[in-house]
Amino acid sequence: MFRTVVTTILFAGSAALSWAATDLAEAVQSGDLWSLEKSELTRKYLQGTRYSSIDESTQRVDARNALTIGAIAPNEMIFKWNGDKLASIQIIIYNKGDDGAMQQGAFEGKVKKSRETIEEIVGQPGKAAKVSEKETGIKTQAWDWSWESGAIHLDCGSTGGTSKNKKKQGEPFQAEFIRMDMGPDAKSIEKGGASDKISAKVLLKSLKKEDNGDVWLSTVPMVDQGQKGYCVPASISRVFAFYGMDGVDQHALAAICGTASGPDGGTRTDNMEESMKKICKKFPVRIVNLEKKHKDYTSFLLDVMAKYNKVAGKMGKEEIPESQGQQFWDVADGDVLVAARGGKSDANKFLNDVAKNINAGTPVLWCVTLGIVKETVQVPQQRGGHMRLIIGYNKEEKTIIYSDSWGQGHEKKSMPASDAAAITTNRYVLKR
């Protein structure tokens, strides 16, 4: 059942090499994937792939041209490990963020081909699965397969297009995702929906206090958004997973908040709150704005600019006129901004607000502008609006502890509270 396709895999810092794409179909059908030790599985099936750790138990594998599952050619695969054994795999067959827009006919054809391929591998038709929109936030179609050596769940999501709902008629079709979860049994790929909830008492067990003064939520799951502009849905999906809603992933949330397709898609700074409100309307969560003194983004920006220009004049730096408001974050001087917004009083207030929420077991969704202050770890986005999570603090060092949805190396980082206050465009928490 294996088939070999010669392709080209590029490795960072090396010449292009010819490699054979590995078909996992036989290993899926037989259950071989779930019986091998990590080193043996990697040697046998992942040679020639590019993969990186998302966290200690999760790997993101770039499967393009390197791995197939029969006729299914994934763009990425998320391997979840339980110690030295593979626990489950999520396969992203298509998502608009990485792959761009797809016409309705092509999307439906890809879903059909995926179903037929799984049926051929497993030797049985899939059973239509009922997936409540209240649980996932987006209307999806789904199918399940279960046999003695494994289990597979395939689902796909789209918005707009032809609809029996008169209110939705006329909305343009948008393909969102086609994804597939597989594991040794059905239980291994079960995920929590909107009605699942971890108690506050359990969440507080995540609160870790280190000898160096760090206080942080140590079990907030990592999600790797990749190169697409999914910082808002990825960050919110991390909070949801922390709360027990790990079945609501970044792809479904991107559909809800209308994140643009393609690698250049994203969510503008002034639209982040609107996107969050769209998401929260779909789920039993309440959004709380910690920067609530401003009625809207425009009034916030004018206030920041006034403070900035006042300090710039004293420091002999160039002021930025209101007419350049849209470009403010692109041209602002970091030293001036920290002096204007990160003074002792502002930094202490920022730190105290963070501590209050972290001590309650609540991560903080943190909207910032990158490229203004120095960061301890190099980030893939050099400038512009971004959402990240604040997961802790250190009052002795007057720092906040934060995390970005870019995988390994971005799980736990720190920044002076003065710098953090300076680059903040908004902060939110989600209450259940």
Short mmCIF file of C-alpha atoms in Angstrom, two decimals:
data_model
loop_
_atom_site.label_atom_id
_atom_site.label_comp_id
_atom_site.label_asym_id
_atom_site.label_seq_id
_atom_site.Cartn_x
_atom_site.Cartn_y
_atom_site.Cartn_z
CA MET A 1 0.00 0.00 0.00
CA PHE A 2 3.05 2.25 0.19
CA ARG A 3 3.76 4.46 -2.79
CA THR A 4 6.89 6.49 -3.46
CA VAL A 5 6.97 9.92 -5.08
CA VAL A 6 10.30 11.57 -5.81
CA THR A 7 10.31 15.19 -4.72
CA THR A 8 12.64 17.91 -3.48
CA ILE A 9 13.00 18.82 0.18
CA LEU A 10 14.85 21.98 1.13
CA PHE A 11 16.79 22.07 4.38
CA ALA A 12 17.88 25.29 6.03
CA GLY A 13 21.54 25.96 5.33
CA SER A 14 21.97 23.10 2.86
CA ALA A 15 21.57 22.35 -0.82
CA ALA A 16 18.38 20.81 -2.20
CA LEU A 17 18.25 17.03 -1.86
CA SER A 18 16.14 14.47 -3.67
CA TRP A 19 13.91 12.53 -1.31
CA ALA A 20 11.06 10.07 -1.54
CA ALA A 21 7.72 11.14 -0.09
CA THR A 22 6.64 8.55 2.47
CA ASP A 23 3.10 7.22 2.38
CA LEU A 24 1.76 6.54 5.89
CA ALA A 25 -1.37 4.73 4.67
CA GLU A 26 -0.19 1.21 5.53
CA ALA A 27 1.15 2.32 8.94
CA VAL A 28 -2.20 3.98 9.70
CA GLN A 29 -4.24 0.94 8.65
CA SER A 30 -2.06 -1.55 10.54
CA GLY A 31 -1.59 0.59 13.66
CA ASP A 32 2.21 0.51 13.23
CA LEU A 33 2.39 4.24 14.05
CA TRP A 34 1.11 3.68 17.58
CA SER A 35 3.41 0.77 18.49
CA LEU A 36 6.84 2.22 17.68
CA GLU A 37 9.20 4.02 20.02
CA LYS A 38 9.76 7.70 19.17
CA SER A 39 13.27 7.26 17.75
CA GLU A 40 12.25 4.31 15.57
CA LEU A 41 9.12 6.05 14.28
CA THR A 42 11.15 9.16 13.45
CA ARG A 43 13.79 7.14 11.63
CA LYS A 44 11.24 5.03 9.76
CA TYR A 45 8.72 7.67 8.69
CA LEU A 46 10.00 11.20 9.26
CA GLN A 47 13.32 11.11 7.38
CA GLY A 48 13.41 14.05 4.96
CA THR A 49 10.80 16.10 6.78
CA ARG A 50 11.28 19.41 8.52
CA TYR A 51 9.85 19.38 12.02
CA SER A 52 10.04 21.54 15.10
CA SER A 53 8.90 21.20 18.68
CA ILE A 54 5.83 23.15 19.71
CA ASP A 55 6.26 22.09 23.32
CA GLU A 56 7.68 19.09 25.22
CA SER A 57 4.99 16.72 23.96
CA THR A 58 4.11 18.19 20.57
CA GLN A 59 5.89 18.37 17.21
CA ARG A 60 4.87 20.30 14.11
CA VAL A 61 5.89 18.49 10.93
CA ASP A 62 6.05 20.25 7.56
CA ALA A 63 4.52 17.48 5.48
CA ARG A 64 4.41 19.20 2.10
CA ASN A 65 5.96 16.92 -0.53
CA ALA A 66 7.39 14.73 2.25
CA LEU A 67 4.47 12.75 3.69
CA THR A 68 1.23 11.45 2.25
CA ILE A 69 -1.63 9.32 3.52
CA GLY A 70 -2.74 7.53 0.38
CA ALA A 71 -3.99 10.26 -1.96
CA ILE A 72 -4.11 12.80 0.90
CA ALA A 73 -1.23 15.28 0.74
CA PRO A 74 -1.22 17.29 4.02
CA ASN A 75 0.49 20.64 4.44
CA GLU A 76 1.26 20.08 8.12
CA MET A 77 0.91 17.41 10.78
CA ILE A 78 0.82 17.90 14.55
CA PHE A 79 2.29 14.92 16.42
CA LYS A 80 1.22 14.54 20.08
CA TRP A 81 3.44 12.33 22.22
CA ASN A 82 2.76 10.53 25.48
CA GLY A 83 6.27 9.96 26.75
CA ASP A 84 8.07 7.94 24.08
CA LYS A 85 4.91 6.77 22.29
CA LEU A 86 2.81 8.61 19.72
CA ALA A 87 -0.60 9.49 21.20
CA SER A 88 -2.35 11.09 18.21
CA ILE A 89 -1.80 13.12 15.03
CA GLN A 90 -3.74 16.06 13.65
CA ILE A 91 -3.40 16.43 9.89
CA ILE A 92 -4.13 19.79 8.28
CA ILE A 93 -5.12 18.95 4.73
CA TYR A 94 -6.10 22.53 3.88
CA ASN A 95 -6.38 25.85 5.71
CA LYS A 96 -6.96 29.27 4.21
CA GLY A 97 -4.19 30.91 6.24
CA ASP A 98 -1.40 28.87 4.64
CA ASP A 99 -2.98 27.88 1.35
CA GLY A 100 -5.02 30.94 0.34
CA ALA A 101 -8.56 30.99 -1.00
CA MET A 102 -10.16 27.94 -2.63
CA GLN A 103 -13.22 27.88 -4.88
CA GLN A 104 -16.28 26.03 -3.58
CA GLY A 105 -16.14 23.25 -6.20
CA ALA A 106 -12.46 22.59 -5.58
CA PHE A 107 -12.99 22.57 -1.80
CA GLU A 108 -15.88 20.12 -1.96
CA GLY A 109 -13.87 17.95 -4.35
CA LYS A 110 -10.93 17.88 -1.92
CA VAL A 111 -13.22 16.87 0.95
CA LYS A 112 -14.76 14.09 -1.19
CA LYS A 113 -11.32 12.82 -2.21
CA SER A 114 -10.18 12.81 1.42
CA ARG A 115 -13.20 10.75 2.49
CA GLU A 116 -12.71 8.27 -0.36
CA THR A 117 -9.02 7.89 0.52
CA ILE A 118 -9.76 7.15 4.17
CA GLU A 119 -12.47 4.66 3.18
CA GLU A 120 -9.97 2.88 0.91
CA ILE A 121 -7.33 2.72 3.67
CA VAL A 122 -9.68 1.63 6.45
CA GLY A 123 -11.89 -0.59 4.30
CA GLN A 124 -15.18 0.84 5.53
CA PRO A 125 -17.36 3.91 4.90
CA GLY A 126 -17.24 6.76 7.36
CA LYS A 127 -20.10 7.46 9.73
CA ALA A 128 -21.46 10.99 9.60
CA ALA A 129 -20.72 12.67 12.93
CA LYS A 130 -22.98 15.23 14.54
CA VAL A 131 -20.94 18.26 15.51
CA SER A 132 -22.83 21.02 17.28
CA GLU A 133 -22.05 24.56 16.12
CA LYS A 134 -22.50 25.59 19.77
CA GLU A 135 -19.53 23.39 20.68
CA THR A 136 -17.15 24.36 17.87
CA GLY A 137 -18.31 27.88 16.98
CA ILE A 138 -18.57 27.11 13.26
CA LYS A 139 -20.80 24.86 11.20
CA THR A 140 -18.80 21.82 10.13
CA GLN A 141 -19.28 18.50 8.39
CA ALA A 142 -17.60 15.53 10.00
CA TRP A 143 -17.13 11.78 9.63
CA ASP A 144 -15.74 9.09 11.92
CA TRP A 145 -13.96 5.79 11.29
CA SER A 146 -13.03 3.25 13.94
CA TRP A 147 -11.38 -0.16 13.52
CA GLU A 148 -9.27 -2.48 15.65
CA SER A 149 -6.01 -0.65 14.86
CA GLY A 150 -7.09 2.97 15.05
CA ALA A 151 -9.63 5.76 14.73
CA ILE A 152 -10.00 8.76 12.41
CA HIS A 153 -12.12 11.90 12.61
CA LEU A 154 -12.35 14.07 9.47
CA ASP A 155 -14.02 17.47 9.49
CA CYS A 156 -14.22 20.49 7.25
CA GLY A 157 -15.50 24.04 7.66
CA SER A 158 -16.54 26.80 5.30
CA THR A 159 -18.63 29.97 5.43
CA GLY A 160 -20.95 31.69 2.96
CA GLY A 161 -21.82 30.20 -0.41
CA THR A 162 -25.16 28.60 -1.18
CA SER A 163 -27.37 28.42 1.89
CA LYS A 164 -30.97 27.67 2.83
CA ASN A 165 -30.71 30.43 5.41
CA LYS A 166 -32.06 33.58 3.71
CA LYS A 167 -29.97 35.82 5.97
CA LYS A 168 -26.79 34.15 4.72
CA GLN A 169 -27.67 33.98 1.05
CA GLY A 170 -25.40 36.10 -1.09
CA GLU A 171 -22.38 35.89 1.23
CA PRO A 172 -19.28 34.87 -0.74
CA PHE A 173 -18.04 31.33 -0.22
CA GLN A 174 -14.94 31.03 1.96
CA ALA A 175 -13.17 27.71 2.40
CA GLU A 176 -11.79 27.55 5.95
CA PHE A 177 -10.18 24.18 6.69
CA ILE A 178 -10.07 20.45 6.10
CA ARG A 179 -8.46 18.57 8.95
CA MET A 180 -8.18 15.03 10.18
CA ASP A 181 -7.39 13.59 13.62
CA MET A 182 -6.19 10.04 14.06
CA GLY A 183 -5.05 7.89 16.95
CA PRO A 184 -4.95 4.31 18.25
CA ASP A 185 -8.58 4.50 19.40
CA ALA A 186 -11.53 6.90 19.49
CA LYS A 187 -10.73 8.09 23.01
CA SER A 188 -7.27 9.26 21.96
CA ILE A 189 -8.72 11.89 19.60
CA GLU A 190 -11.55 13.16 21.79
CA LYS A 191 -11.48 16.93 22.39
CA GLY A 192 -13.37 19.35 24.57
CA GLY A 193 -15.99 21.71 23.20
CA ALA A 194 -17.59 24.87 24.52
CA SER A 195 -19.57 23.02 27.20
CA ASP A 196 -16.44 21.44 28.67
CA LYS A 197 -15.00 23.35 31.56
CA ILE A 198 -12.05 22.94 33.87
CA SER A 199 -12.74 24.22 37.37
CA ALA A 200 -10.95 27.30 38.72
CA LYS A 201 -9.46 25.09 41.43
CA VAL A 202 -7.85 22.85 38.81
CA LEU A 203 -6.63 25.81 36.75
CA LEU A 204 -4.89 27.25 39.81
CA LYS A 205 -2.81 24.06 40.05
CA SER A 206 -1.06 25.44 36.99
CA LEU A 207 0.21 28.42 39.02
CA LYS A 208 3.90 27.88 39.64
CA LYS A 209 6.07 29.98 41.97
CA GLU A 210 9.79 29.77 41.25
CA ASP A 211 12.67 30.54 43.61
CA ASN A 212 13.72 33.47 41.38
CA GLY A 213 10.36 35.19 41.95
CA ASP A 214 8.63 34.07 38.75
CA VAL A 215 4.91 33.41 39.21
CA TRP A 216 3.36 31.90 36.11
CA LEU A 217 0.71 29.63 34.63
CA SER A 218 2.85 26.69 33.57
CA THR A 219 0.31 24.60 31.64
CA VAL A 220 -1.06 27.08 29.08
CA PRO A 221 -0.86 25.01 25.87
CA MET A 222 1.29 26.17 22.97
CA VAL A 223 -0.21 26.66 19.52
CA ASP A 224 2.04 27.37 16.56
CA GLN A 225 0.38 29.77 14.13
CA GLY A 226 3.14 29.23 11.58
CA GLN A 227 3.76 31.99 9.02
CA LYS A 228 0.10 33.00 8.71
CA GLY A 229 -1.39 36.03 10.45
CA TYR A 230 -3.41 33.99 12.94
CA CYS A 231 -2.13 35.59 16.16
CA VAL A 232 -5.65 36.45 17.41
CA PRO A 233 -7.31 33.06 16.78
CA ALA A 234 -4.15 31.20 17.85
CA SER A 235 -3.86 33.13 21.14
CA ILE A 236 -7.54 32.73 21.95
CA SER A 237 -7.44 29.02 21.10
CA ARG A 238 -4.61 28.65 23.64
CA VAL A 239 -6.76 30.22 26.35
CA PHE A 240 -9.73 28.06 25.32
CA ALA A 241 -7.57 24.91 25.48
CA PHE A 242 -6.32 25.96 28.93
CA TYR A 243 -9.97 26.24 29.98
CA GLY A 244 -10.72 22.74 28.59
CA MET A 245 -12.03 23.72 25.14
CA ASP A 246 -9.23 22.18 23.08
CA GLY A 247 -11.62 21.20 20.29
CA VAL A 248 -12.01 24.85 19.30
CA ASP A 249 -8.80 25.45 17.36
CA GLN A 250 -7.25 28.42 15.58
CA HIS A 251 -8.75 27.43 12.21
CA ALA A 252 -12.34 27.51 13.49
CA LEU A 253 -11.71 30.79 15.34
CA ALA A 254 -10.15 32.34 12.22
CA ALA A 255 -13.39 31.57 10.40
CA ILE A 256 -15.48 33.24 13.11
CA CYS A 257 -13.48 36.45 13.28
CA GLY A 258 -13.00 36.67 9.52
CA THR A 259 -9.20 36.54 9.50
CA ALA A 260 -8.08 37.06 5.90
CA SER A 261 -6.82 34.13 3.83
CA GLY A 262 -3.26 33.65 2.69
CA PRO A 263 0.11 34.11 4.42
CA ASP A 264 -0.36 37.90 4.49
CA GLY A 265 -3.76 37.65 6.17
CA GLY A 266 -4.15 38.84 9.71
CA THR A 267 -6.13 41.01 12.07
CA ARG A 268 -5.48 44.74 12.25
CA THR A 269 -4.74 46.30 15.65
CA ASP A 270 -7.91 48.39 15.61
CA ASN A 271 -10.01 45.35 14.66
CA MET A 272 -8.73 42.96 17.33
CA GLU A 273 -11.48 43.75 19.84
CA GLU A 274 -14.16 43.43 17.17
CA SER A 275 -12.73 40.01 16.25
CA MET A 276 -12.72 38.93 19.89
CA LYS A 277 -16.33 40.01 20.38
CA LYS A 278 -17.37 37.93 17.37
CA ILE A 279 -15.68 34.90 18.91
CA CYS A 280 -17.10 35.45 22.39
CA LYS A 281 -20.66 35.68 21.03
CA LYS A 282 -20.28 32.07 19.92
CA PHE A 283 -19.13 30.67 23.25
CA PRO A 284 -20.01 30.82 26.97
CA VAL A 285 -17.18 33.26 27.69
CA ARG A 286 -17.19 36.92 28.65
CA ILE A 287 -14.58 39.34 27.38
CA VAL A 288 -13.25 41.93 29.85
CA ASN A 289 -11.26 44.88 28.52
CA LEU A 290 -8.52 45.84 30.99
CA GLU A 291 -7.88 49.12 29.12
CA LYS A 292 -11.49 50.26 29.37
CA LYS A 293 -10.87 53.99 29.93
CA HIS A 294 -11.00 54.64 26.17
CA LYS A 295 -14.28 54.35 24.26
CA ASP A 296 -12.59 53.25 21.02
CA TYR A 297 -9.25 52.75 19.33
CA THR A 298 -9.15 56.28 17.85
CA SER A 299 -9.50 57.97 21.23
CA PHE A 300 -6.86 55.63 22.65
CA LEU A 301 -4.42 56.44 19.84
CA LEU A 302 -4.93 60.21 20.20
CA ASP A 303 -4.27 59.95 23.94
CA VAL A 304 -1.05 57.96 23.35
CA MET A 305 0.11 60.44 20.72
CA ALA A 306 -0.52 63.41 23.04
CA LYS A 307 1.59 61.80 25.79
CA TYR A 308 4.26 60.83 23.28
CA ASN A 309 4.56 64.32 21.78
CA LYS A 310 4.73 65.94 25.19
CA VAL A 311 7.70 63.77 26.15
CA ALA A 312 9.28 63.99 22.69
CA GLY A 313 9.43 67.78 23.01
CA LYS A 314 11.20 67.54 26.36
CA MET A 315 13.67 64.99 25.00
CA GLY A 316 14.40 67.02 21.89
CA LYS A 317 12.92 64.30 19.65
CA GLU A 318 10.64 64.80 16.68
CA GLU A 319 6.91 64.96 17.43
CA ILE A 320 4.37 63.03 15.37
CA PRO A 321 1.40 65.08 14.12
CA GLU A 322 -2.16 63.75 14.40
CA SER A 323 -2.33 63.60 10.60
CA GLN A 324 0.16 60.69 10.78
CA GLY A 325 -1.93 58.78 13.28
CA GLN A 326 -2.28 55.71 11.06
CA GLN A 327 1.52 55.48 10.82
CA PHE A 328 2.21 56.28 14.48
CA TRP A 329 3.31 52.79 15.53
CA ASP A 330 5.54 52.48 12.47
CA VAL A 331 7.53 55.65 13.21
CA ALA A 332 7.37 55.97 17.02
CA ASP A 333 10.70 56.17 18.85
CA GLY A 334 11.02 53.42 21.47
CA ASP A 335 12.82 55.55 24.08
CA VAL A 336 10.20 58.28 23.87
CA LEU A 337 7.33 55.78 24.05
CA VAL A 338 8.75 54.05 27.13
CA ALA A 339 9.26 57.41 28.84
CA ALA A 340 5.71 58.48 27.95
CA ARG A 341 3.86 55.26 28.82
CA GLY A 342 6.20 53.15 30.95
CA GLY A 343 7.01 55.37 33.89
CA LYS A 344 7.11 53.95 37.42
CA SER A 345 3.43 54.56 38.10
CA ASP A 346 2.26 53.12 34.74
CA ALA A 347 4.59 50.12 35.03
CA ASN A 348 3.46 49.31 38.58
CA LYS A 349 -0.21 49.55 37.63
CA PHE A 350 0.42 47.31 34.64
CA LEU A 351 2.25 44.77 36.80
CA ASN A 352 -0.42 44.79 39.51
CA ASP A 353 -3.19 44.24 36.95
CA VAL A 354 -1.28 41.31 35.51
CA ALA A 355 -0.62 39.79 38.95
CA LYS A 356 -4.28 40.02 39.91
CA ASN A 357 -5.36 38.00 36.87
CA ILE A 358 -2.52 35.48 36.91
CA ASN A 359 -3.15 34.78 40.61
CA ALA A 360 -6.76 34.01 39.67
CA GLY A 361 -5.63 31.51 37.02
CA THR A 362 -6.46 33.79 34.08
CA PRO A 363 -4.03 34.38 31.17
CA VAL A 364 -4.09 37.89 29.70
CA LEU A 365 -4.59 38.42 25.96
CA TRP A 366 -2.08 41.13 25.18
CA CYS A 367 -2.23 43.32 22.06
CA VAL A 368 1.09 44.97 21.26
CA THR A 369 3.10 46.66 18.53
CA LEU A 370 6.32 44.83 17.75
CA GLY A 371 9.63 46.33 16.72
CA ILE A 372 9.59 49.24 19.20
CA VAL A 373 11.40 47.79 22.23
CA LYS A 374 14.15 45.19 22.36
CA GLU A 375 13.03 41.59 22.93
CA THR A 376 15.10 38.81 24.49
CA VAL A 377 14.18 36.30 21.75
CA GLN A 378 14.16 37.07 18.04
CA VAL A 379 10.63 37.01 16.64
CA PRO A 380 9.50 36.23 13.07
CA GLN A 381 7.41 39.40 12.84
CA GLN A 382 9.63 42.48 12.82
CA ARG A 383 7.04 45.28 13.13
CA GLY A 384 3.32 45.82 13.44
CA GLY A 385 0.34 44.73 15.50
CA HIS A 386 0.38 41.37 17.25
CA MET A 387 -1.46 39.47 19.98
CA ARG A 388 0.40 37.40 22.55
CA LEU A 389 -0.37 36.00 26.02
CA ILE A 390 0.82 37.25 29.39
CA ILE A 391 1.14 34.13 31.53
CA GLY A 392 3.00 35.43 34.59
CA TYR A 393 5.02 38.09 36.39
CA ASN A 394 7.96 38.72 38.68
CA LYS A 395 7.42 41.56 41.14
CA GLU A 396 10.98 41.48 42.42
CA GLU A 397 12.41 42.07 38.95
CA LYS A 398 9.37 44.12 37.83
CA THR A 399 8.91 41.99 34.73
CA ILE A 400 6.02 40.28 33.03
CA ILE A 401 6.21 36.75 31.64
CA TYR A 402 4.67 36.26 28.21
CA SER A 403 4.32 33.72 25.41
CA ASP A 404 3.89 33.92 21.63
CA SER A 405 2.07 31.45 19.38
CA TRP A 406 5.23 30.65 17.39
CA GLY A 407 6.15 27.32 18.93
CA GLN A 408 9.38 26.25 20.60
CA GLY A 409 11.48 29.06 22.05
CA HIS A 410 8.46 31.29 22.58
CA GLU A 411 6.78 29.41 25.46
CA LYS A 412 8.08 31.57 28.29
CA LYS A 413 9.81 34.94 27.85
CA SER A 414 10.13 38.03 30.03
CA MET A 415 10.10 41.79 29.54
CA PRO A 416 10.37 44.80 31.87
CA ALA A 417 6.91 46.01 32.85
CA SER A 418 7.91 49.50 31.69
CA ASP A 419 8.55 48.23 28.14
CA ALA A 420 5.41 46.10 28.22
CA ALA A 421 3.23 49.05 29.20
CA ALA A 422 4.79 51.17 26.44
CA ILE A 423 3.98 48.84 23.54
CA THR A 424 0.51 47.81 24.73
CA THR A 425 -2.44 48.63 22.50
CA ASN A 426 -4.94 46.64 24.56
CA ARG A 427 -5.35 43.86 27.14
CA TYR A 428 -8.23 41.46 27.66
CA VAL A 429 -9.18 38.47 29.76
CA LEU A 430 -11.77 35.83 28.99
CA LYS A 431 -14.05 34.86 31.87
CA ARG A 432 -16.11 31.64 31.94
#
